[in-house]
C-alpha positions as protocol buffer text, in pm:
chain_id: "A"
residue {
  index: 1
  type: MET
  ca { x: -2147 y: -5146 z: 6525 }
}
residue {
  index: 2
  type: ALA
  ca { x: -1777 y: -5072 z: 6498 }
}
residue {
  index: 3
  type: ASP
  ca { x: -1783 y: -5118 z: 6119 }
}
residue {
  index: 4
  type: ALA
  ca { x: -2113 y: -4937 z: 6061 }
}
residue {
  index: 5
  type: ILE
  ca { x: -2128 y: -4635 z: 5832 }
}
residue {
  index: 6
  type: LYS
  ca { x: -2149 y: -4331 z: 6060 }
}
residue {
  index: 7
  type: VAL
  ca { x: -2409 y: -4083 z: 5932 }
}
residue {
  index: 8
  type: LEU
  ca { x: -2482 y: -3722 z: 6032 }
}
residue {
  index: 9
  type: LEU
  ca { x: -2825 y: -3572 z: 5948 }
}
residue {
  index: 10
  type: VAL
  ca { x: -2835 y: -3201 z: 5858 }
}
residue {
  index: 11
  type: ASP
  ca { x: -3183 y: -3061 z: 5790 }
}
residue {
  index: 12
  type: ASP
  ca { x: -3377 y: -2770 z: 5937 }
}
residue {
  index: 13
  type: HIS
  ca { x: -3698 y: -2972 z: 5961 }
}
residue {
  index: 14
  type: GLN
  ca { x: -3709 y: -3187 z: 6272 }
}
residue {
  index: 15
  type: VAL
  ca { x: -3975 y: -3415 z: 6125 }
}
residue {
  index: 16
  type: VAL
  ca { x: -3746 y: -3491 z: 5830 }
}
residue {
  index: 17
  type: ARG
  ca { x: -3454 y: -3570 z: 6059 }
}
residue {
  index: 18
  type: ARG
  ca { x: -3676 y: -3791 z: 6274 }
}
residue {
  index: 19
  type: GLY
  ca { x: -3805 y: -3979 z: 5971 }
}
residue {
  index: 20
  type: LEU
  ca { x: -3454 y: -4034 z: 5836 }
}
residue {
  index: 21
  type: ARG
  ca { x: -3326 y: -4148 z: 6175 }
}
residue {
  index: 22
  type: THR
  ca { x: -3619 y: -4387 z: 6226 }
}
residue {
  index: 23
  type: PHE
  ca { x: -3550 y: -4563 z: 5900 }
}
residue {
  index: 24
  type: LEU
  ca { x: -3171 y: -4562 z: 5914 }
}
residue {
  index: 25
  type: GLU
  ca { x: -3153 y: -4695 z: 6268 }
}
residue {
  index: 26
  type: VAL
  ca { x: -3299 y: -5028 z: 6152 }
}
residue {
  index: 27
  type: GLN
  ca { x: -3014 y: -5074 z: 5905 }
}
residue {
  index: 28
  type: ASP
  ca { x: -2753 y: -5313 z: 6042 }
}
residue {
  index: 29
  type: ASP
  ca { x: -2462 y: -5136 z: 5872 }
}
residue {
  index: 30
  type: ILE
  ca { x: -2563 y: -4770 z: 5925 }
}
residue {
  index: 31
  type: GLU
  ca { x: -2540 y: -4573 z: 6250 }
}
residue {
  index: 32
  type: VAL
  ca { x: -2684 y: -4221 z: 6293 }
}
residue {
  index: 33
  type: VAL
  ca { x: -2427 y: -4046 z: 6511 }
}
residue {
  index: 34
  type: GLY
  ca { x: -2584 y: -3699 z: 6526 }
}
residue {
  index: 35
  type: GLU
  ca { x: -2813 y: -3431 z: 6389 }
}
residue {
  index: 36
  type: ALA
  ca { x: -2792 y: -3061 z: 6301 }
}
residue {
  index: 37
  type: ALA
  ca { x: -3057 y: -2803 z: 6211 }
}
residue {
  index: 38
  type: ASP
  ca { x: -2853 y: -2580 z: 5978 }
}
residue {
  index: 39
  type: GLY
  ca { x: -2528 y: -2567 z: 5784 }
}
residue {
  index: 40
  type: ALA
  ca { x: -2317 y: -2400 z: 6052 }
}
residue {
  index: 41
  type: GLU
  ca { x: -2423 y: -2653 z: 6314 }
}
residue {
  index: 42
  type: GLY
  ca { x: -2372 y: -2928 z: 6059 }
}
residue {
  index: 43
  type: VAL
  ca { x: -2011 y: -2821 z: 5998 }
}
residue {
  index: 44
  type: ALA
  ca { x: -1944 y: -2808 z: 6372 }
}
residue {
  index: 45
  type: ARG
  ca { x: -2099 y: -3148 z: 6430 }
}
residue {
  index: 46
  type: ALA
  ca { x: -1911 y: -3298 z: 6135 }
}
residue {
  index: 47
  type: GLU
  ca { x: -1585 y: -3175 z: 6282 }
}
residue {
  index: 48
  type: GLU
  ca { x: -1678 y: -3311 z: 6624 }
}
residue {
  index: 49
  type: LEU
  ca { x: -1822 y: -3648 z: 6522 }
}
residue {
  index: 50
  type: ARG
  ca { x: -1623 y: -3723 z: 6207 }
}
residue {
  index: 51
  type: PRO
  ca { x: -1905 y: -3909 z: 6028 }
}
residue {
  index: 52
  type: ASP
  ca { x: -1844 y: -4114 z: 5716 }
}
residue {
  index: 53
  type: VAL
  ca { x: -2146 y: -3969 z: 5534 }
}
residue {
  index: 54
  type: VAL
  ca { x: -2343 y: -3646 z: 5585 }
}
residue {
  index: 55
  type: LEU
  ca { x: -2702 y: -3626 z: 5461 }
}
residue {
  index: 56
  type: MET
  ca { x: -2734 y: -3254 z: 5388 }
}
residue {
  index: 57
  type: ASP
  ca { x: -3032 y: -3040 z: 5292 }
}
residue {
  index: 58
  type: VAL
  ca { x: -2962 y: -2754 z: 5049 }
}
residue {
  index: 59
  type: LYS
  ca { x: -3204 y: -2482 z: 5158 }
}
residue {
  index: 60
  type: MET
  ca { x: -3172 y: -2403 z: 5530 }
}
residue {
  index: 61
  type: PRO
  ca { x: -3190 y: -2083 z: 5737 }
}
residue {
  index: 62
  type: GLY
  ca { x: -2854 y: -1917 z: 5795 }
}
residue {
  index: 63
  type: MET
  ca { x: -2581 y: -2124 z: 5636 }
}
residue {
  index: 64
  type: GLY
  ca { x: -2725 y: -2342 z: 5362 }
}
residue {
  index: 65
  type: GLY
  ca { x: -2597 y: -2670 z: 5231 }
}
residue {
  index: 66
  type: VAL
  ca { x: -2370 y: -2532 z: 4957 }
}
residue {
  index: 67
  type: ASP
  ca { x: -2186 y: -2297 z: 5194 }
}
residue {
  index: 68
  type: ALA
  ca { x: -2158 y: -2580 z: 5448 }
}
residue {
  index: 69
  type: LEU
  ca { x: -2004 y: -2802 z: 5181 }
}
residue {
  index: 70
  type: ARG
  ca { x: -1748 y: -2535 z: 5096 }
}
residue {
  index: 71
  type: LYS
  ca { x: -1661 y: -2493 z: 5463 }
}
residue {
  index: 72
  type: LEU
  ca { x: -1614 y: -2868 z: 5507 }
}
residue {
  index: 73
  type: ARG
  ca { x: -1378 y: -2866 z: 5210 }
}
residue {
  index: 74
  type: GLU
  ca { x: -1181 y: -2576 z: 5361 }
}
residue {
  index: 75
  type: LEU
  ca { x: -1149 y: -2777 z: 5683 }
}
residue {
  index: 76
  type: ASP
  ca { x: -1039 y: -3084 z: 5485 }
}
residue {
  index: 77
  type: ASN
  ca { x: -1319 y: -3285 z: 5643 }
}
residue {
  index: 78
  type: ARG
  ca { x: -1326 y: -3627 z: 5476 }
}
residue {
  index: 79
  type: ALA
  ca { x: -1699 y: -3696 z: 5518 }
}
residue {
  index: 80
  type: ARG
  ca { x: -1881 y: -3781 z: 5197 }
}
residue {
  index: 81
  type: VAL
  ca { x: -2180 y: -3550 z: 5157 }
}
residue {
  index: 82
  type: LEU
  ca { x: -2504 y: -3676 z: 5004 }
}
residue {
  index: 83
  type: ILE
  ca { x: -2750 y: -3398 z: 4929 }
}
residue {
  index: 84
  type: VAL
  ca { x: -3109 y: -3480 z: 5029 }
}
residue {
  index: 85
  type: THR
  ca { x: -3333 y: -3222 z: 4869 }
}
residue {
  index: 86
  type: SER
  ca { x: -3690 y: -3149 z: 4764 }
}
residue {
  index: 87
  type: PHE
  ca { x: -3559 y: -2913 z: 4497 }
}
residue {
  index: 88
  type: THR
  ca { x: -3531 y: -3068 z: 4154 }
}
residue {
  index: 89
  type: GLU
  ca { x: -3399 y: -2763 z: 3972 }
}
residue {
  index: 90
  type: GLN
  ca { x: -3053 y: -2811 z: 3826 }
}
residue {
  index: 91
  type: ARG
  ca { x: -2959 y: -2461 z: 3942 }
}
residue {
  index: 92
  type: THR
  ca { x: -2998 y: -2589 z: 4298 }
}
residue {
  index: 93
  type: VAL
  ca { x: -2825 y: -2925 z: 4261 }
}
residue {
  index: 94
  type: VAL
  ca { x: -2535 y: -2825 z: 4034 }
}
residue {
  index: 95
  type: PRO
  ca { x: -2376 y: -2573 z: 4278 }
}
residue {
  index: 96
  type: ALA
  ca { x: -2392 y: -2835 z: 4553 }
}
residue {
  index: 97
  type: LEU
  ca { x: -2208 y: -3087 z: 4334 }
}
residue {
  index: 98
  type: ARG
  ca { x: -1951 y: -2826 z: 4239 }
}
residue {
  index: 99
  type: ALA
  ca { x: -1900 y: -2751 z: 4608 }
}
residue {
  index: 100
  type: GLY
  ca { x: -1803 y: -3111 z: 4671 }
}
residue {
  index: 101
  type: ALA
  ca { x: -2118 y: -3319 z: 4718 }
}
residue {
  index: 102
  type: ALA
  ca { x: -2077 y: -3684 z: 4624 }
}
residue {
  index: 103
  type: GLY
  ca { x: -2430 y: -3695 z: 4484 }
}
residue {
  index: 104
  type: TYR
  ca { x: -2791 y: -3623 z: 4567 }
}
residue {
  index: 105
  type: VAL
  ca { x: -3126 y: -3785 z: 4629 }
}
residue {
  index: 106
  type: TYR
  ca { x: -3474 y: -3641 z: 4663 }
}
residue {
  index: 107
  type: LYS
  ca { x: -3665 y: -3639 z: 4990 }
}
residue {
  index: 108
  type: ASP
  ca { x: -3930 y: -3868 z: 4847 }
}
residue {
  index: 109
  type: VAL
  ca { x: -3666 y: -4132 z: 4765 }
}
residue {
  index: 110
  type: ASP
  ca { x: -3756 y: -4491 z: 4840 }
}
residue {
  index: 111
  type: PRO
  ca { x: -3605 y: -4580 z: 5181 }
}
residue {
  index: 112
  type: ASP
  ca { x: -3413 y: -4878 z: 5046 }
}
residue {
  index: 113
  type: ALA
  ca { x: -3276 y: -4659 z: 4767 }
}
residue {
  index: 114
  type: LEU
  ca { x: -3161 y: -4405 z: 5026 }
}
residue {
  index: 115
  type: ALA
  ca { x: -2974 y: -4672 z: 5221 }
}
residue {
  index: 116
  type: GLY
  ca { x: -2819 y: -4789 z: 4895 }
}
residue {
  index: 117
  type: ALA
  ca { x: -2714 y: -4432 z: 4811 }
}
residue {
  index: 118
  type: ILE
  ca { x: -2545 y: -4396 z: 5150 }
}
residue {
  index: 119
  type: ARG
  ca { x: -2355 y: -4720 z: 5099 }
}
residue {
  index: 120
  type: SER
  ca { x: -2261 y: -4616 z: 4747 }
}
residue {
  index: 121
  type: VAL
  ca { x: -2113 y: -4275 z: 4832 }
}
residue {
  index: 122
  type: HIS
  ca { x: -1939 y: -4426 z: 5135 }
}
residue {
  index: 123
  type: ALA
  ca { x: -1771 y: -4672 z: 4898 }
}
residue {
  index: 124
  type: GLY
  ca { x: -1641 y: -4380 z: 4691 }
}
residue {
  index: 125
  type: HIS
  ca { x: -1899 y: -4371 z: 4414 }
}
residue {
  index: 126
  type: ILE
  ca { x: -2044 y: -4053 z: 4266 }
}
residue {
  index: 127
  type: LEU
  ca { x: -2421 y: -4035 z: 4222 }
}
residue {
  index: 128
  type: LEU
  ca { x: -2508 y: -3819 z: 3922 }
}
residue {
  index: 129
  type: GLN
  ca { x: -2827 y: -3820 z: 3719 }
}
residue {
  index: 130
  type: PRO
  ca { x: -2745 y: -3805 z: 3344 }
}
residue {
  index: 131
  type: GLU
  ca { x: -2913 y: -3468 z: 3292 }
}
residue {
  index: 132
  type: VAL
  ca { x: -2717 y: -3308 z: 3574 }
}
residue {
  index: 133
  type: ALA
  ca { x: -2390 y: -3459 z: 3455 }
}
residue {
  index: 134
  type: GLU
  ca { x: -2462 y: -3306 z: 3114 }
}
residue {
  index: 135
  type: VAL
  ca { x: -2512 y: -2962 z: 3269 }
}
residue {
  index: 136
  type: LEU
  ca { x: -2188 y: -2993 z: 3465 }
}
residue {
  index: 137
  type: LEU
  ca { x: -2000 y: -3089 z: 3153 }
}
residue {
  index: 138
  type: SER
  ca { x: -2147 y: -2804 z: 2951 }
}
residue {
  index: 139
  type: GLN
  ca { x: -2052 y: -2555 z: 3222 }
}
residue {
  index: 140
  type: GLU
  ca { x: -1692 y: -2671 z: 3242 }
}
residue {
  index: 141
  type: GLU
  ca { x: -1458 y: -2411 z: 3094 }
}
residue {
  index: 142
  type: SER
  ca { x: -1328 y: -2535 z: 2764 }
}
residue {
  index: 143
  type: ASN
  ca { x: -969 y: -2496 z: 2884 }
}
residue {
  index: 144
  type: SER
  ca { x: -1021 y: -2662 z: 3223 }
}
residue {
  index: 145
  type: GLY
  ca { x: -733 y: -2906 z: 3248 }
}
residue {
  index: 146
  type: GLN
  ca { x: -684 y: -2871 z: 2872 }
}
residue {
  index: 147
  type: GLY
  ca { x: -348 y: -3003 z: 2759 }
}
residue {
  index: 148
  type: ARG
  ca { x: -263 y: -3141 z: 3102 }
}
residue {
  index: 149
  type: GLY
  ca { x: -378 y: -3494 z: 3025 }
}
residue {
  index: 150
  type: GLY
  ca { x: -45 y: -3561 z: 2858 }
}
residue {
  index: 151
  type: SER
  ca { x: 129 y: -3531 z: 3193 }
}
residue {
  index: 152
  type: LEU
  ca { x: -57 y: -3834 z: 3329 }
}
residue {
  index: 153
  type: THR
  ca { x: 123 y: -4166 z: 3336 }
}
residue {
  index: 154
  type: GLU
  ca { x: -38 y: -4468 z: 3176 }
}
residue {
  index: 155
  type: ARG
  ca { x: -128 y: -4604 z: 3519 }
}
residue {
  index: 156
  type: GLU
  ca { x: -283 y: -4271 z: 3620 }
}
residue {
  index: 157
  type: ARG
  ca { x: -494 y: -4275 z: 3305 }
}
residue {
  index: 158
  type: GLU
  ca { x: -614 y: -4625 z: 3395 }
}
residue {
  index: 159
  type: VAL
  ca { x: -707 y: -4507 z: 3745 }
}
residue {
  index: 160
  type: LEU
  ca { x: -881 y: -4199 z: 3601 }
}
residue {
  index: 161
  type: SER
  ca { x: -1082 y: -4416 z: 3363 }
}
residue {
  index: 162
  type: LEU
  ca { x: -1204 y: -4626 z: 3655 }
}
residue {
  index: 163
  type: ILE
  ca { x: -1291 y: -4313 z: 3856 }
}
residue {
  index: 164
  type: ALA
  ca { x: -1505 y: -4204 z: 3561 }
}
residue {
  index: 165
  type: ASP
  ca { x: -1669 y: -4546 z: 3576 }
}
residue {
  index: 166
  type: GLY
  ca { x: -1774 y: -4472 z: 3934 }
}
residue {
  index: 167
  type: ARG
  ca { x: -1535 y: -4718 z: 4099 }
}
residue {
  index: 168
  type: SER
  ca { x: -1423 y: -4674 z: 4458 }
}
residue {
  index: 169
  type: ASN
  ca { x: -1054 y: -4687 z: 4557 }
}
residue {
  index: 170
  type: ARG
  ca { x: -1103 y: -5040 z: 4683 }
}
residue {
  index: 171
  type: GLU
  ca { x: -1258 y: -5150 z: 4354 }
}
residue {
  index: 172
  type: ILE
  ca { x: -983 y: -4977 z: 4154 }
}
residue {
  index: 173
  type: ALA
  ca { x: -719 y: -5148 z: 4366 }
}
residue {
  index: 174
  type: ARG
  ca { x: -883 y: -5484 z: 4303 }
}
residue {
  index: 175
  type: ALA
  ca { x: -915 y: -5423 z: 3928 }
}
residue {
  index: 176
  type: LEU
  ca { x: -554 y: -5309 z: 3882 }
}
residue {
  index: 177
  type: VAL
  ca { x: -402 y: -5543 z: 4143 }
}
residue {
  index: 178
  type: LEU
  ca { x: -271 y: -5255 z: 4354 }
}
residue {
  index: 179
  type: SER
  ca { x: -292 y: -5161 z: 4720 }
}
residue {
  index: 180
  type: GLU
  ca { x: -553 y: -4904 z: 4823 }
}
residue {
  index: 181
  type: LYS
  ca { x: -269 y: -4681 z: 4947 }
}
residue {
  index: 182
  type: THR
  ca { x: -113 y: -4684 z: 4599 }
}
residue {
  index: 183
  type: VAL
  ca { x: -448 y: -4601 z: 4440 }
}
residue {
  index: 184
  type: LYS
  ca { x: -494 y: -4307 z: 4679 }
}
residue {
  index: 185
  type: THR
  ca { x: -151 y: -4178 z: 4574 }
}
residue {
  index: 186
  type: HIS
  ca { x: -246 y: -4206 z: 4207 }
}
residue {
  index: 187
  type: VAL
  ca { x: -575 y: -4022 z: 4270 }
}
residue {
  index: 188
  type: SER
  ca { x: -391 y: -3741 z: 4452 }
}
residue {
  index: 189
  type: ASN
  ca { x: -143 y: -3712 z: 4165 }
}
residue {
  index: 190
  type: ILE
  ca { x: -425 y: -3700 z: 3908 }
}
residue {
  index: 191
  type: LEU
  ca { x: -604 y: -3420 z: 4094 }
}
residue {
  index: 192
  type: MET
  ca { x: -280 y: -3225 z: 4130 }
}
residue {
  index: 193
  type: LYS
  ca { x: -170 y: -3264 z: 3768 }
}
residue {
  index: 194
  type: LEU
  ca { x: -513 y: -3171 z: 3629 }
}
residue {
  index: 195
  type: ASP
  ca { x: -567 y: -2895 z: 3887 }
}
residue {
  index: 196
  type: LEU
  ca { x: -895 y: -3048 z: 3999 }
}
residue {
  index: 197
  type: ALA
  ca { x: -1053 y: -3038 z: 4345 }
}
residue {
  index: 198
  type: ASP
  ca { x: -1213 y: -3381 z: 4383 }
}
residue {
  index: 199
  type: ARG
  ca { x: -1319 y: -3710 z: 4225 }
}
residue {
  index: 200
  type: THR
  ca { x: -1637 y: -3559 z: 4082 }
}
residue {
  index: 201
  type: GLN
  ca { x: -1438 y: -3308 z: 3878 }
}
residue {
  index: 202
  type: ALA
  ca { x: -1194 y: -3583 z: 3779 }
}
residue {
  index: 203
  type: ALA
  ca { x: -1479 y: -3803 z: 3654 }
}
residue {
  index: 204
  type: LEU
  ca { x: -1624 y: -3516 z: 3453 }
}
residue {
  index: 205
  type: TRP
  ca { x: -1282 y: -3429 z: 3309 }
}
residue {
  index: 206
  type: ALA
  ca { x: -1233 y: -3790 z: 3204 }
}
residue {
  index: 207
  type: VAL
  ca { x: -1571 y: -3800 z: 3027 }
}
residue {
  index: 208
  type: ARG
  ca { x: -1507 y: -3468 z: 2855 }
}
residue {
  index: 209
  type: HIS
  ca { x: -1161 y: -3570 z: 2733 }
}
residue {
  index: 210
  type: GLY
  ca { x: -1240 y: -3928 z: 2642 }
}
residue {
  index: 211
  type: VAL
  ca { x: -1042 y: -4098 z: 2919 }
}
residue {
  index: 212
  type: THR
  ca { x: -1296 y: -4371 z: 2975 }
}
residue {
  index: 213
  type: GLY
  ca { x: -1304 y: -4747 z: 2953 }
}
């Protein structure tokens, strides 16, 4: 399964990890490469195994999911983190998204939907429910990136619009007839010019400032 999506499971409940593994191991394009029982172990395993996607619980003993996300960002770990939580409160989900999560699903998610979510975040998409996106937008500081949009080139604005549309780098490259390497350069320039940390913040900035298709 050389081309399979490598997944790391991080949850303090063994029965949850076992259930996730049992389902995911029957997926032809997904490979569970490891497990961890808390955030600290999850960070260590992510550094060791270099998974493509981490399924991360939020509430765990010791280091929780949000702190683990922040640590992964500090380490410049490229794994896409999908929060798997039983907590539906926005005050639980929003900090995780701000810390760098690519999206979230609930623990009672339909198995096929979970596999689809893993494939989606691996492809570069951001999974946000409308009500949570609204909270994130409302909490953005009114001057966040304000006035910096003028420094973007026309091509960068096109790329930003497609990021806001949830497109992956590959899909953006295809839409604009560019190489993926060129798209990655544009994305890096956008984040630098707007002083943003990741694609999630870029997508929210684009929605807030009307840079959408």
